[in-house]
C-alpha atoms as a PDB file:
ATOM      1  CA  MET A   1      -7.247   5.367  17.875  1.00  0.00           C
ATOM      2  CA  ASP A   2      -4.291   4.181  20.138  1.00  0.00           C
ATOM      3  CA  VAL A   3      -1.347   6.096  19.737  1.00  0.00           C
ATOM      4  CA  MET A   4       0.330   5.078  16.180  1.00  0.00           C
ATOM      5  CA  GLU A   5       4.160   5.802  17.706  1.00  0.00           C
ATOM      6  CA  THR A   6       5.629   6.404  14.248  1.00  0.00           C
ATOM      7  CA  ASP A   7       4.932   4.772  10.198  1.00  0.00           C
ATOM      8  CA  LEU A   8       6.352   1.837   8.207  1.00  0.00           C
ATOM      9  CA  LYS A   9       7.505   4.692   6.147  1.00  0.00           C
ATOM     10  CA  GLN A  10      10.175   5.880   9.521  1.00  0.00           C
ATOM     11  CA  VAL A  11      11.052   2.128  10.813  1.00  0.00           C
ATOM     12  CA  LEU A  12      12.233   1.241   6.632  1.00  0.00           C
ATOM     13  CA  ARG A  13      14.586   3.430   6.993  1.00  0.00           C
ATOM     14  CA  THR A  14      16.026   3.522  10.139  1.00  0.00           C
ATOM     15  CA  GLY A  15      18.018  -0.220   8.921  1.00  0.00           C
ATOM     16  CA  GLN A  16      17.022  -2.632  11.265  1.00  0.00           C
ATOM     17  CA  SER A  17      17.125  -6.266  10.890  1.00  0.00           C
ATOM     18  CA  LEU A  18      13.305  -7.957   9.821  1.00  0.00           C
ATOM     19  CA  THR A  19      12.433 -11.457  10.407  1.00  0.00           C
ATOM     20  CA  GLU A  20      10.317 -12.736   8.095  1.00  0.00           C
ATOM     21  CA  GLY A  21       7.845 -12.932  11.143  1.00  0.00           C
ATOM     22  CA  HIS A  22       8.268  -9.197  11.166  1.00  0.00           C
ATOM     23  CA  ILE A  23       7.495  -9.308   7.289  1.00  0.00           C
ATOM     24  CA  GLN A  24       4.695 -11.670   7.642  1.00  0.00           C
ATOM     25  CA  TYR A  25       3.368 -10.179  10.218  1.00  0.00           C
ATOM     26  CA  PHE A  26       3.019  -6.959   9.308  1.00  0.00           C
ATOM     27  CA  ILE A  27       1.608  -7.742   5.914  1.00  0.00           C
ATOM     28  CA  TYR A  28      -0.699  -9.464   7.332  1.00  0.00           C
ATOM     29  CA  GLN A  29      -2.402  -6.548   9.239  1.00  0.00           C
ATOM     30  CA  ILE A  30      -1.855  -4.292   6.472  1.00  0.00           C
ATOM     31  CA  LEU A  31      -4.051  -6.528   4.251  1.00  0.00           C
ATOM     32  CA  HIS A  32      -6.866  -7.447   6.996  1.00  0.00           C
ATOM     33  CA  ALA A  33      -7.615  -3.984   7.412  1.00  0.00           C
ATOM     34  CA  LEU A  34      -7.748  -3.465   3.689  1.00  0.00           C
ATOM     35  CA  ASN A  35     -10.477  -6.610   3.699  1.00  0.00           C
ATOM     36  CA  PHE A  36     -12.756  -4.459   6.089  1.00  0.00           C
ATOM     37  CA  ILE A  37     -12.390  -1.483   3.695  1.00  0.00           C
ATOM     38  CA  HIS A  38     -13.141  -2.346  -0.505  1.00  0.00           C
ATOM     39  CA  SER A  39     -15.284  -5.083   1.877  1.00  0.00           C
ATOM     40  CA  SER A  40     -17.623  -1.023   2.605  1.00  0.00           C
ATOM     41  CA  GLY A  41     -16.978  -0.667  -1.055  1.00  0.00           C
ATOM     42  CA  VAL A  42     -13.559   2.101  -0.573  1.00  0.00           C
ATOM     43  CA  ILE A  43     -10.738   1.733  -2.504  1.00  0.00           C
ATOM     44  CA  HIS A  44      -7.987   3.495  -0.239  1.00  0.00           C
ATOM     45  CA  ARG A  45      -5.885   4.585  -3.066  1.00  0.00           C
ATOM     46  CA  ASP A  46      -3.373   6.027  -0.590  1.00  0.00           C
ATOM     47  CA  ILE A  47      -1.330   2.694   0.612  1.00  0.00           C
ATOM     48  CA  THR A  48       2.087   3.271   1.234  1.00  0.00           C
ATOM     49  CA  PRO A  49       5.292   3.043   4.018  1.00  0.00           C
ATOM     50  CA  ALA A  50       4.246   6.240   5.193  1.00  0.00           C
ATOM     51  CA  ASN A  51       0.095   5.580   5.112  1.00  0.00           C
ATOM     52  CA  ILE A  52       0.948   2.409   7.474  1.00  0.00           C
ATOM     53  CA  LEU A  53       1.254   3.512  11.433  1.00  0.00           C
ATOM     54  CA  VAL A  54       3.277   1.435  13.635  1.00  0.00           C
ATOM     55  CA  ASN A  55       4.187   0.903  17.526  1.00  0.00           C
ATOM     56  CA  LYS A  56       6.676  -1.175  18.859  1.00  0.00           C
ATOM     57  CA  ASN A  57       5.005  -3.686  19.642  1.00  0.00           C
ATOM     58  CA  CYS A  58       4.267  -3.918  15.004  1.00  0.00           C
ATOM     59  CA  ASP A  59       0.928  -2.836  15.397  1.00  0.00           C
ATOM     60  CA  LEU A  60      -0.427  -1.104  12.646  1.00  0.00           C
ATOM     61  CA  LYS A  61      -3.264   0.420  10.920  1.00  0.00           C
ATOM     62  CA  ILE A  62      -4.318   2.293   7.855  1.00  0.00           C
ATOM     63  CA  CYS A  63      -4.203   5.945   8.239  1.00  0.00           C
ATOM     64  CA  ASP A  64      -4.380   9.056   5.789  1.00  0.00           C
ATOM     65  CA  PHE A  65      -8.011   8.032   4.091  1.00  0.00           C
ATOM     66  CA  GLY A  66      -7.753  11.925   2.316  1.00  0.00           C
ATOM     67  CA  LEU A  67      -7.714  10.437  -1.623  1.00  0.00           C
ATOM     68  CA  SER A  68      -9.839   7.329  -0.738  1.00  0.00           C
ATOM     69  CA  LYS A  69     -13.152   6.548  -2.909  1.00  0.00           C
ATOM     70  CA  GLU A  70     -15.783   4.892  -3.316  1.00  0.00           C
ATOM     71  CA  GLU A  71     -15.620   1.495  -5.418  1.00  0.00           C
ATOM     72  CA  SER A  72     -18.685   1.974  -7.368  1.00  0.00           C
ATOM     73  CA  ASP A  73     -17.922   5.614  -8.045  1.00  0.00           C
ATOM     74  CA  GLN A  74     -16.782   4.623 -11.454  1.00  0.00           C
ATOM     75  CA  GLY A  75     -16.335   7.572 -14.561  1.00  0.00           C
ATOM     76  CA  GLU A  76     -14.089   9.305 -16.128  1.00  0.00           C
ATOM     77  CA  HIS A  77     -13.457  12.009 -13.119  1.00  0.00           C
ATOM     78  CA  MET A  78     -11.569   9.457 -11.632  1.00  0.00           C
ATOM     79  CA  THR A  79      -7.749  10.308 -11.454  1.00  0.00           C
ATOM     80  CA  ASP A  80      -4.997   8.416 -12.054  1.00  0.00           C
ATOM     81  CA  TYR A  81      -2.547  11.123 -10.534  1.00  0.00           C
ATOM     82  CA  VAL A  82      -3.750   8.648  -7.202  1.00  0.00           C
ATOM     83  CA  THR A  83      -0.545   7.875  -4.625  1.00  0.00           C
ATOM     84  CA  MET A  84       2.985   8.572  -3.842  1.00  0.00           C
ATOM     85  CA  ARG A  85       3.973   7.133  -7.790  1.00  0.00           C
ATOM     86  CA  TRP A  86       6.210   4.320  -6.488  1.00  0.00           C
ATOM     87  CA  TYR A  87       3.718   2.682  -4.812  1.00  0.00           C
ATOM     88  CA  ARG A  88       1.078   2.976  -8.386  1.00  0.00           C
ATOM     89  CA  ALA A  89      -0.071   0.962 -10.146  1.00  0.00           C
ATOM     90  CA  PRO A  90       0.482  -0.346 -13.713  1.00  0.00           C
ATOM     91  CA  GLU A  91      -3.286   0.143 -14.191  1.00  0.00           C
ATOM     92  CA  LEU A  92      -2.163   4.115 -13.492  1.00  0.00           C
ATOM     93  CA  VAL A  93       0.803   4.501 -13.801  1.00  0.00           C
ATOM     94  CA  MET A  94      -1.164   3.960 -17.960  1.00  0.00           C
ATOM     95  CA  GLU A  95      -3.533   6.142 -16.897  1.00  0.00           C
ATOM     96  CA  ASP A  96      -6.395   4.583 -17.233  1.00  0.00           C
ATOM     97  CA  LYS A  97      -9.553   6.416 -15.434  1.00  0.00           C
ATOM     98  CA  ARG A  98     -11.489   3.077 -14.244  1.00  0.00           C
ATOM     99  CA  TYR A  99      -9.517   1.091 -11.795  1.00  0.00           C
ATOM    100  CA  SER A 100     -10.117  -1.177  -9.310  1.00  0.00           C
ATOM    101  CA  ALA A 101      -9.703  -2.055  -5.529  1.00  0.00           C
ATOM    102  CA  GLN A 102      -7.289  -4.335  -7.159  1.00  0.00           C
ATOM    103  CA  ILE A 103      -4.800  -0.783  -7.193  1.00  0.00           C
ATOM    104  CA  ASP A 104      -4.104  -1.678  -3.129  1.00  0.00           C
ATOM    105  CA  VAL A 105      -3.330  -4.903  -3.210  1.00  0.00           C
ATOM    106  CA  TRP A 106      -0.459  -3.476  -5.888  1.00  0.00           C
ATOM    107  CA  GLY A 107       0.550  -0.936  -2.918  1.00  0.00           C
ATOM    108  CA  VAL A 108       0.326  -3.848  -0.415  1.00  0.00           C
ATOM    109  CA  GLY A 109       2.947  -5.766  -2.776  1.00  0.00           C
ATOM    110  CA  SER A 110       5.214  -2.752  -3.926  1.00  0.00           C
ATOM    111  CA  ILE A 111       6.159  -2.766   0.307  1.00  0.00           C
ATOM    112  CA  LEU A 112       6.625  -6.298   0.813  1.00  0.00           C
ATOM    113  CA  GLY A 113       9.176  -5.926  -1.775  1.00  0.00           C
ATOM    114  CA  GLU A 114      10.004  -2.832   0.001  1.00  0.00           C
ATOM    115  CA  LEU A 115      10.506  -5.792   3.340  1.00  0.00           C
ATOM    116  CA  LEU A 116      11.980  -8.357   1.704  1.00  0.00           C
ATOM    117  CA  GLY A 117      14.985  -6.032  -0.004  1.00  0.00           C
ATOM    118  CA  ALA A 118      15.651  -3.048   2.240  1.00  0.00           C
ATOM    119  CA  ARG A 119      14.576  -0.154  -0.408  1.00  0.00           C
ATOM    120  CA  PRO A 120      11.888   0.597  -3.244  1.00  0.00           C
ATOM    121  CA  LEU A 121      11.407  -1.177  -5.864  1.00  0.00           C
ATOM    122  CA  PHE A 122      10.351   1.178  -9.156  1.00  0.00           C
ATOM    123  CA  GLN A 123      11.308   4.222  -8.444  1.00  0.00           C
ATOM    124  CA  GLY A 124      10.687   6.338 -10.670  1.00  0.00           C
ATOM    125  CA  LYS A 125      11.141   9.821 -11.488  1.00  0.00           C
ATOM    126  CA  ASP A 126       8.284  11.132 -14.146  1.00  0.00           C
ATOM    127  CA  ARG A 127       5.828   8.450 -15.285  1.00  0.00           C
ATOM    128  CA  VAL A 128       7.098   7.389 -17.993  1.00  0.00           C
ATOM    129  CA  ASN A 129      10.334   6.390 -16.238  1.00  0.00           C
ATOM    130  CA  GLN A 130       7.761   4.325 -13.570  1.00  0.00           C
ATOM    131  CA  LEU A 131       6.358   2.543 -16.053  1.00  0.00           C
ATOM    132  CA  ASP A 132      10.614   1.840 -17.416  1.00  0.00           C
ATOM    133  CA  LYS A 133      11.333   0.510 -13.086  1.00  0.00           C
ATOM    134  CA  ILE A 134       8.067  -1.670 -13.836  1.00  0.00           C
ATOM    135  CA  ILE A 135       8.432  -2.925 -16.415  1.00  0.00           C
ATOM    136  CA  ASP A 136      11.632  -3.357 -15.720  1.00  0.00           C
ATOM    137  CA  VAL A 137      11.365  -5.636 -12.104  1.00  0.00           C
ATOM    138  CA  ILE A 138       8.386  -7.728 -13.693  1.00  0.00           C
ATOM    139  CA  GLY A 139       8.696  -8.724 -17.307  1.00  0.00           C
ATOM    140  CA  THR A 140       6.771  -7.183 -19.873  1.00  0.00           C
ATOM    141  CA  PRO A 141       3.413  -7.618 -20.173  1.00  0.00           C
ATOM    142  CA  SER A 142       1.316 -10.171 -22.872  1.00  0.00           C
ATOM    143  CA  GLU A 143       0.375  -7.182 -25.994  1.00  0.00           C
ATOM    144  CA  GLU A 144      -3.048  -8.741 -24.453  1.00  0.00           C
ATOM    145  CA  ASP A 145      -3.379  -7.520 -21.259  1.00  0.00           C
ATOM    146  CA  ILE A 146      -1.117  -3.915 -22.927  1.00  0.00           C
ATOM    147  CA  ASN A 147      -4.693  -3.304 -24.523  1.00  0.00           C
ATOM    148  CA  SER A 148      -6.914  -4.020 -21.853  1.00  0.00           C
ATOM    149  CA  ILE A 149      -5.352  -1.306 -19.944  1.00  0.00           C
ATOM    150  CA  GLY A 150      -5.481   2.704 -20.002  1.00  0.00           C
ATOM    151  CA  SER A 151      -4.818   5.292 -22.552  1.00  0.00           C
ATOM    152  CA  THR A 152      -4.027   4.527 -26.585  1.00  0.00           C
ATOM    153  CA  ALA A 153      -0.764   6.947 -26.526  1.00  0.00           C
ATOM    154  CA  ALA A 154       0.264   4.490 -23.016  1.00  0.00           C
ATOM    155  CA  GLN A 155      -0.279   1.817 -25.360  1.00  0.00           C
ATOM    156  CA  LYS A 156       1.870   2.161 -28.309  1.00  0.00           C
ATOM    157  CA  TYR A 157       5.046   4.101 -25.796  1.00  0.00           C
ATOM    158  CA  LEU A 158       4.654   0.250 -23.947  1.00  0.00           C
ATOM    159  CA  LYS A 159       4.403  -2.013 -27.271  1.00  0.00           C
ATOM    160  CA  LYS A 160       7.409  -0.435 -28.737  1.00  0.00           C
ATOM    161  CA  LYS A 161      10.095  -1.146 -26.060  1.00  0.00           C
ATOM    162  CA  SER A 162      12.131  -4.121 -25.799  1.00  0.00           C
ATOM    163  CA  PHE A 163      11.182  -7.064 -24.483  1.00  0.00           C
ATOM    164  CA  ARG A 164      11.593  -7.396 -20.295  1.00  0.00           C
ATOM    165  CA  PRO A 165      12.245 -11.560 -19.221  1.00  0.00           C
ATOM    166  CA  ALA A 166       9.644 -12.922 -16.201  1.00  0.00           C
ATOM    167  CA  PRO A 167      12.673 -12.101 -12.484  1.00  0.00           C
ATOM    168  CA  ASP A 168      13.867 -14.693 -11.033  1.00  0.00           C
ATOM    169  CA  TRP A 169      12.234 -13.477  -7.365  1.00  0.00           C
ATOM    170  CA  ALA A 170      14.619 -15.864  -5.768  1.00  0.00           C
ATOM    171  CA  SER A 171      17.509 -14.386  -6.814  1.00  0.00           C
ATOM    172  CA  VAL A 172      16.240 -10.634  -6.296  1.00  0.00           C
ATOM    173  CA  TYR A 173      15.868 -11.387  -2.681  1.00  0.00           C
ATOM    174  CA  PRO A 174      17.880 -14.598  -2.369  1.00  0.00           C
ATOM    175  CA  ARG A 175      17.333 -14.275   1.756  1.00  0.00           C
ATOM    176  CA  ALA A 176      13.350 -14.597   1.652  1.00  0.00           C
ATOM    177  CA  SER A 177      11.264 -18.071   1.663  1.00  0.00           C
ATOM    178  CA  PRO A 178      10.013 -19.697  -1.735  1.00  0.00           C
ATOM    179  CA  GLU A 179       5.408 -18.277   0.179  1.00  0.00           C
ATOM    180  CA  ALA A 180       7.242 -15.166   0.030  1.00  0.00           C
ATOM    181  CA  LEU A 181       7.895 -14.535  -3.172  1.00  0.00           C
ATOM    182  CA  ASP A 182       5.141 -16.652  -4.655  1.00  0.00           C
ATOM    183  CA  LEU A 183       2.515 -13.474  -2.813  1.00  0.00           C
ATOM    184  CA  LEU A 184       4.844 -10.712  -3.903  1.00  0.00           C
ATOM    185  CA  ARG A 185       4.821 -12.127  -7.382  1.00  0.00           C
ATOM    186  CA  ARG A 186       0.894 -13.113  -7.330  1.00  0.00           C
ATOM    187  CA  MET A 187       0.673  -8.721  -6.185  1.00  0.00           C
ATOM    188  CA  LEU A 188       2.082  -7.627  -7.978  1.00  0.00           C
ATOM    189  CA  VAL A 189       1.446  -8.412 -11.336  1.00  0.00           C
ATOM    190  CA  PHE A 190      -0.150  -6.378 -14.913  1.00  0.00           C
ATOM    191  CA  HIS A 191      -3.373  -6.560 -14.971  1.00  0.00           C
ATOM    192  CA  PRO A 192      -5.187  -5.920 -11.826  1.00  0.00           C
ATOM    193  CA  ASP A 193      -7.841  -8.485 -12.914  1.00  0.00           C
ATOM    194  CA  LYS A 194      -4.769 -11.307 -12.670  1.00  0.00           C
ATOM    195  CA  ARG A 195      -3.678  -9.667  -9.634  1.00  0.00           C
ATOM    196  CA  ILE A 196      -4.076 -11.828  -6.431  1.00  0.00           C
ATOM    197  CA  THR A 197      -6.617 -10.137  -4.093  1.00  0.00           C
ATOM    198  CA  VAL A 198      -6.689  -9.179  -1.373  1.00  0.00           C
ATOM    199  CA  ALA A 199      -9.085 -12.112   0.442  1.00  0.00           C
ATOM    200  CA  GLU A 200      -7.208 -14.609  -1.671  1.00  0.00           C
ATOM    201  CA  ALA A 201      -3.721 -13.357  -0.599  1.00  0.00           C
ATOM    202  CA  LEU A 202      -5.057 -13.605   3.209  1.00  0.00           C
ATOM    203  CA  LYS A 203      -5.301 -17.413   3.120  1.00  0.00           C
ATOM    204  CA  HIS A 204      -2.035 -17.425   1.570  1.00  0.00           C
ATOM    205  CA  PRO A 205       0.793 -19.930   3.429  1.00  0.00           C
ATOM    206  CA  PHE A 206       3.171 -17.099   4.091  1.00  0.00           C
ATOM    207  CA  LEU A 207       0.746 -15.904   6.245  1.00  0.00           C
ATOM    208  CA  ARG A 208      -0.673 -19.011   7.323  1.00  0.00           C
ATOM    209  CA  ASP A 209       0.373 -19.081  10.738  1.00  0.00           C
ATOM    210  CA  LEU A 210      -1.653 -16.265  11.795  1.00  0.00           C
ATOM    211  CA  TYR A 211      -4.683 -16.591   9.161  1.00  0.00           C
ATOM    212  CA  GLU A 212      -8.359 -16.976  11.133  1.00  0.00           C
ATOM    213  CA  GLU A 213     -11.873 -17.379   9.093  1.00  0.00           C
ATOM    214  CA  SER A 214     -13.525 -14.669  10.310  1.00  0.00           C
ATOM    215  CA  ASP A 215     -10.514 -12.333   9.365  1.00  0.00           C
ATOM    216  CA  VAL A 216     -12.252 -12.712   5.792  1.00  0.00           C
ATOM    217  CA  GLN A 217     -16.072 -13.620   6.813  1.00  0.00           C
ATOM    218  CA  VAL A 218     -16.731  -9.702   7.134  1.00  0.00           C
ATOM    219  CA  SER A 219     -20.011  -8.325   7.559  1.00  0.00           C
ATOM    220  CA  ILE A 220     -19.386  -4.230   7.214  1.00  0.00           C
ATOM    221  CA  GLN A 221     -22.189  -1.889   5.871  1.00  0.00           C
ATOM    222  CA  HIS A 222     -20.789   0.549   1.965  1.00  0.00           C
ATOM    223  CA  PHE A 223     -19.061   3.369   3.204  1.00  0.00           C
ATOM    224  CA  ASN A 224     -21.675   6.425   1.734  1.00  0.00           C
ATOM    225  CA  PHE A 225     -18.803   9.526   1.039  1.00  0.00           C
ATOM    226  CA  ASP A 226     -22.418  11.334   0.336  1.00  0.00           C
ATOM    227  CA  GLU A 227     -24.227  10.788   4.256  1.00  0.00           C
ATOM    228  CA  THR A 228     -20.820  11.385   5.651  1.00  0.00           C
ATOM    229  CA  GLN A 229     -21.563  14.498   7.865  1.00  0.00           C
ATOM    230  CA  HIS A 230     -20.039  17.992   7.871  1.00  0.00           C
ATOM    231  CA  LYS A 231     -18.115  19.936  10.459  1.00  0.00           C
ATOM    232  CA  THR A 232     -18.270  23.461  10.926  1.00  0.00           C
ATOM    233  CA  ILE A 233     -15.311  24.954  11.434  1.00  0.00           C
ATOM    234  CA  GLN A 234     -16.105  25.228  15.222  1.00  0.00           C
ATOM    235  CA  GLU A 235     -16.486  21.281  15.527  1.00  0.00           C
ATOM    236  CA  VAL A 236     -13.031  20.964  13.856  1.00  0.00           C
ATOM    237  CA  LYS A 237     -11.505  23.049  16.417  1.00  0.00           C
ATOM    238  CA  TRP A 238     -13.576  20.986  19.324  1.00  0.00           C
ATOM    239  CA  ALA A 239     -12.540  17.875  17.838  1.00  0.00           C
ATOM    240  CA  VAL A 240      -8.288  18.800  18.002  1.00  0.00           C
ATOM    241  CA  TYR A 241      -9.207  20.002  20.798  1.00  0.00           C
ATOM    242  CA  ASP A 242     -10.440  16.758  22.100  1.00  0.00           C
ATOM    243  CA  GLU A 243      -8.127  14.698  20.441  1.00  0.00           C
ATOM    244  CA  SER A 244      -4.293  16.745  21.663  1.00  0.00           C
ATOM    245  CA  VAL A 245      -6.069  16.009  25.503  1.00  0.00           C
ATOM    246  CA  ALA A 246      -6.775  12.178  24.615  1.00  0.00           C
ATOM    247  CA  PHE A 247      -2.929  11.814  23.043  1.00  0.00           C
ATOM    248  CA  HIS A 248      -1.228  13.831  25.935  1.00  0.00           C
ATOM    249  CA  LYS A 249      -2.968  11.473  29.053  1.00  0.00           C
ATOM    250  CA  ASN A 250      -2.217   8.307  26.594  1.00  0.00           C
ATOM    251  CA  HIS A 251       1.278   9.119  25.747  1.00  0.00           C
ATOM    252  CA  PRO A 252       3.878   7.055  26.265  1.00  0.00           C
ATOM    253  CA  ARG A 253       6.200   9.619  27.323  1.00  0.00           C
ATOM    254  CA  THR A 254       3.747  10.571  30.630  1.00  0.00           C
ATOM    255  CA  ALA A 255       0.995   7.818  31.543  1.00  0.00           C
ATOM    256  CA  PRO A 256       1.245   3.849  31.370  1.00  0.00           C
ATOM    257  CA  ARG A 257      -1.408   2.479  28.307  1.00  0.00           C
ATOM    258  CA  PRO A 258      -3.242  -0.586  30.454  1.00  0.00           C
ATOM    259  CA  GLN A 259      -4.938  -0.904  26.824  1.00  0.00           C
ATOM    260  CA  GLN A 260      -2.597  -1.214  24.604  1.00  0.00           C
ATOM    261  CA  GLN A 261      -1.558  -3.739  26.825  1.00  0.00           C
ATOM    262  CA  GLN A 262      -4.985  -5.412  26.452  1.00  0.00           C
ATOM    263  CA  HIS A 263      -4.887  -5.374  22.694  1.00  0.00           C
ATOM    264  CA  SER A 264      -1.341  -6.763  22.769  1.00  0.00           C
ATOM    265  CA  ALA A 265      -2.072  -9.797  25.120  1.00  0.00           C
ATOM    266  CA  GLN A 266      -4.474 -10.257  21.750  1.00  0.00           C
ATOM    267  CA  GLN A 267      -2.386 -11.255  19.584  1.00  0.00           C
ATOM    268  CA  PRO A 268      -1.756 -14.339  17.444  1.00  0.00           C
ATOM    269  CA  ALA A 269       0.333 -17.086  19.237  1.00  0.00           C
ATOM    270  CA  ALA A 270       2.579 -16.573  15.683  1.00  0.00           C
ATOM    271  CA  ALA A 271       3.139 -12.961  16.112  1.00  0.00           C
ATOM    272  CA  ALA A 272       3.619 -12.735  20.178  1.00  0.00           C
ATOM    273  CA  SER A 273       7.323 -13.690  20.245  1.00  0.00           C
ATOM    274  CA  LEU A 274       8.333 -11.319  18.395  1.00  0.00           C
ATOM    275  CA  PRO A 275      10.624  -8.700  19.428  1.00  0.00           C
ATOM    276  CA  THR A 276       9.673  -5.534  19.114  1.00  0.00           C
ATOM    277  CA  VAL A 277      10.576  -2.349  17.324  1.00  0.00           C
ATOM    278  CA  ASP A 278      13.222   0.676  17.827  1.00  0.00           C
ATOM    279  CA  ILE A 279      11.179   3.070  17.753  1.00  0.00           C
ATOM    280  CA  ALA A 280      13.152   6.280  19.541  1.00  0.00           C
ATOM    281  CA  GLY A 281      13.939   9.395  17.346  1.00  0.00           C
ATOM    282  CA  GLU A 282      11.649   8.428  14.666  1.00  0.00           C
ATOM    283  CA  TRP A 283       8.549   9.683  15.712  1.00  0.00           C
ATOM    284  CA  ARG A 284       5.786  10.356  13.120  1.00  0.00           C
ATOM    285  CA  SER A 285       5.587  14.021  11.633  1.00  0.00           C
ATOM    286  CA  ALA A 286       3.561  15.128   9.103  1.00  0.00           C
ATOM    287  CA  GLN A 287       4.028  14.998   5.193  1.00  0.00           C
ATOM    288  CA  GLN A 288       1.971  14.343   2.664  1.00  0.00           C
ATOM    289  CA  THR A 289       2.035  11.626   1.553  1.00  0.00           C
ATOM    290  CA  ILE A 290       2.045  12.873  -2.965  1.00  0.00           C
ATOM    291  CA  GLU A 291       5.100  15.108  -3.579  1.00  0.00           C
ATOM    292  CA  ARG A 292       3.021  18.376  -4.886  1.00  0.00           C
ATOM    293  CA  GLY A 293       6.822  19.556  -6.561  1.00  0.00           C
ATOM    294  CA  GLU A 294       7.208  16.415  -9.028  1.00  0.00           C
ATOM    295  CA  GLU A 295       6.642  16.618 -12.816  1.00  0.00           C
ATOM    296  CA  GLU A 296       4.286  14.241 -14.278  1.00  0.00           C
ATOM    297  CA  CYS A 297       3.527  12.890 -18.371  1.00  0.00           C
ATOM    298  CA  GLY A 298       0.561  13.044 -19.530  1.00  0.00           C
ATOM    299  CA  ALA A 299      -0.294  11.563 -22.495  1.00  0.00           C
ATOM    300  CA  GLU A 300       1.402  13.794 -24.687  1.00  0.00           C
ATOM    301  CA  GLN A 301       5.070  12.151 -22.642  1.00  0.00           C
ATOM    302  CA  PHE A 302       4.330   9.441 -24.011  1.00  0.00           C
ATOM    303  CA  ASP A 303       3.184  10.506 -27.272  1.00  0.00           C
ATOM    304  CA  LYS A 304       6.965  12.143 -27.201  1.00  0.00           C
ATOM    305  CA  TYR A 305       8.699   8.951 -25.961  1.00  0.00           C
ATOM    306  CA  VAL A 306       7.435   6.292 -28.555  1.00  0.00           C
ATOM    307  CA  GLY A 307       9.875   7.368 -31.370  1.00  0.00           C
ATOM    308  CA  SER A 308      13.504   7.430 -28.546  1.00  0.00           C
ATOM    309  CA  VAL A 309      11.447   4.055 -27.595  1.00  0.00           C
ATOM    310  CA  GLU A 310      13.862   1.268 -28.450  1.00  0.00           C
END
C-alpha cells in the first residue's frame, strides 16, 4: 500500500478551499472502493472522514476494517454500535439489528454534505439527539418508513416529534451544483431500501466526467471472514517490522516515489488538472474512530424521552 500522508478529516480541518472538482473526485473514489467492498459481500460499517486516507495528489484509500462484517451474517448479534455517531445511518441510531451495506452509503452522503458545507451535518450529542439532528436536516419520514425500521421505543419517540418538512438543499448549500445536491438527497434517505446504492451512485450525473463502466462491473470472490489466517504474535511483530522498513524506504521526505507518479498518470482526465491538497503539518496519527467515552442511549432512554416530546 502506498504511503498516504493524511486523512480526509485532517484535510477538512485545515479549512482549505475545495473545488467541486475535488469533491467529485473524492466521492467517486470512495464509491469506487466501496463497490469492491460490497461486491465481496462485506459491509465496512465505519465510513467516516478519519477512515479515508488522502495524499497530496488527491488519491484516496479506505482504511480501518476493524468493524467490517459479512453482509450475509445477520442476526441478533449484529451490533448497532458501529461507526462514529455523526455518520451513523438512521437504522443504526434507531437500534435496528438487521441492516445492510446501505449504512455505508449514508456515511458517504454525510461526508458529501460535510465537503459541501465544510462542517459535519449531524452533530448529535447522544443517540436520541443524533436522531433529532437527522430529522431536523432531512425532514420527518412517512409513518410507513418509521414503522419498518428500528426498535419499538425509537419508533414511538419519532412519531411523537413535531413534523419537520423536507429540506431545500439549494438554500442549505447555495454554491453547490444541482447534480451535487441531487446525489446528496438520494444518499441521505431515511429508509435504507429507498437509498441510492453504490453502483447507482457511481452512474449519477454528478460523477459523469469520472464514470467508467468497468468501475461498476466488478467480478470478485466473496470474502470469508472464517477463512482469514490468524497470525501468531511473532508473525505480527515481523509484519509490523516489514511494513516499517517499507514505509521508511518510500517515505516522501526521504526518497522519490516513481510508483506514485505512475499511478497519478493513470488518473481520469477530469482529475488530472485538480490542484494538489495541502497536507503540510497534517500527518495522520493513530486514533480510535469510535469515541470510547461517549454516552450512548438505549431503548430505555427512548422510552424516557417519549413523554417529553412535543
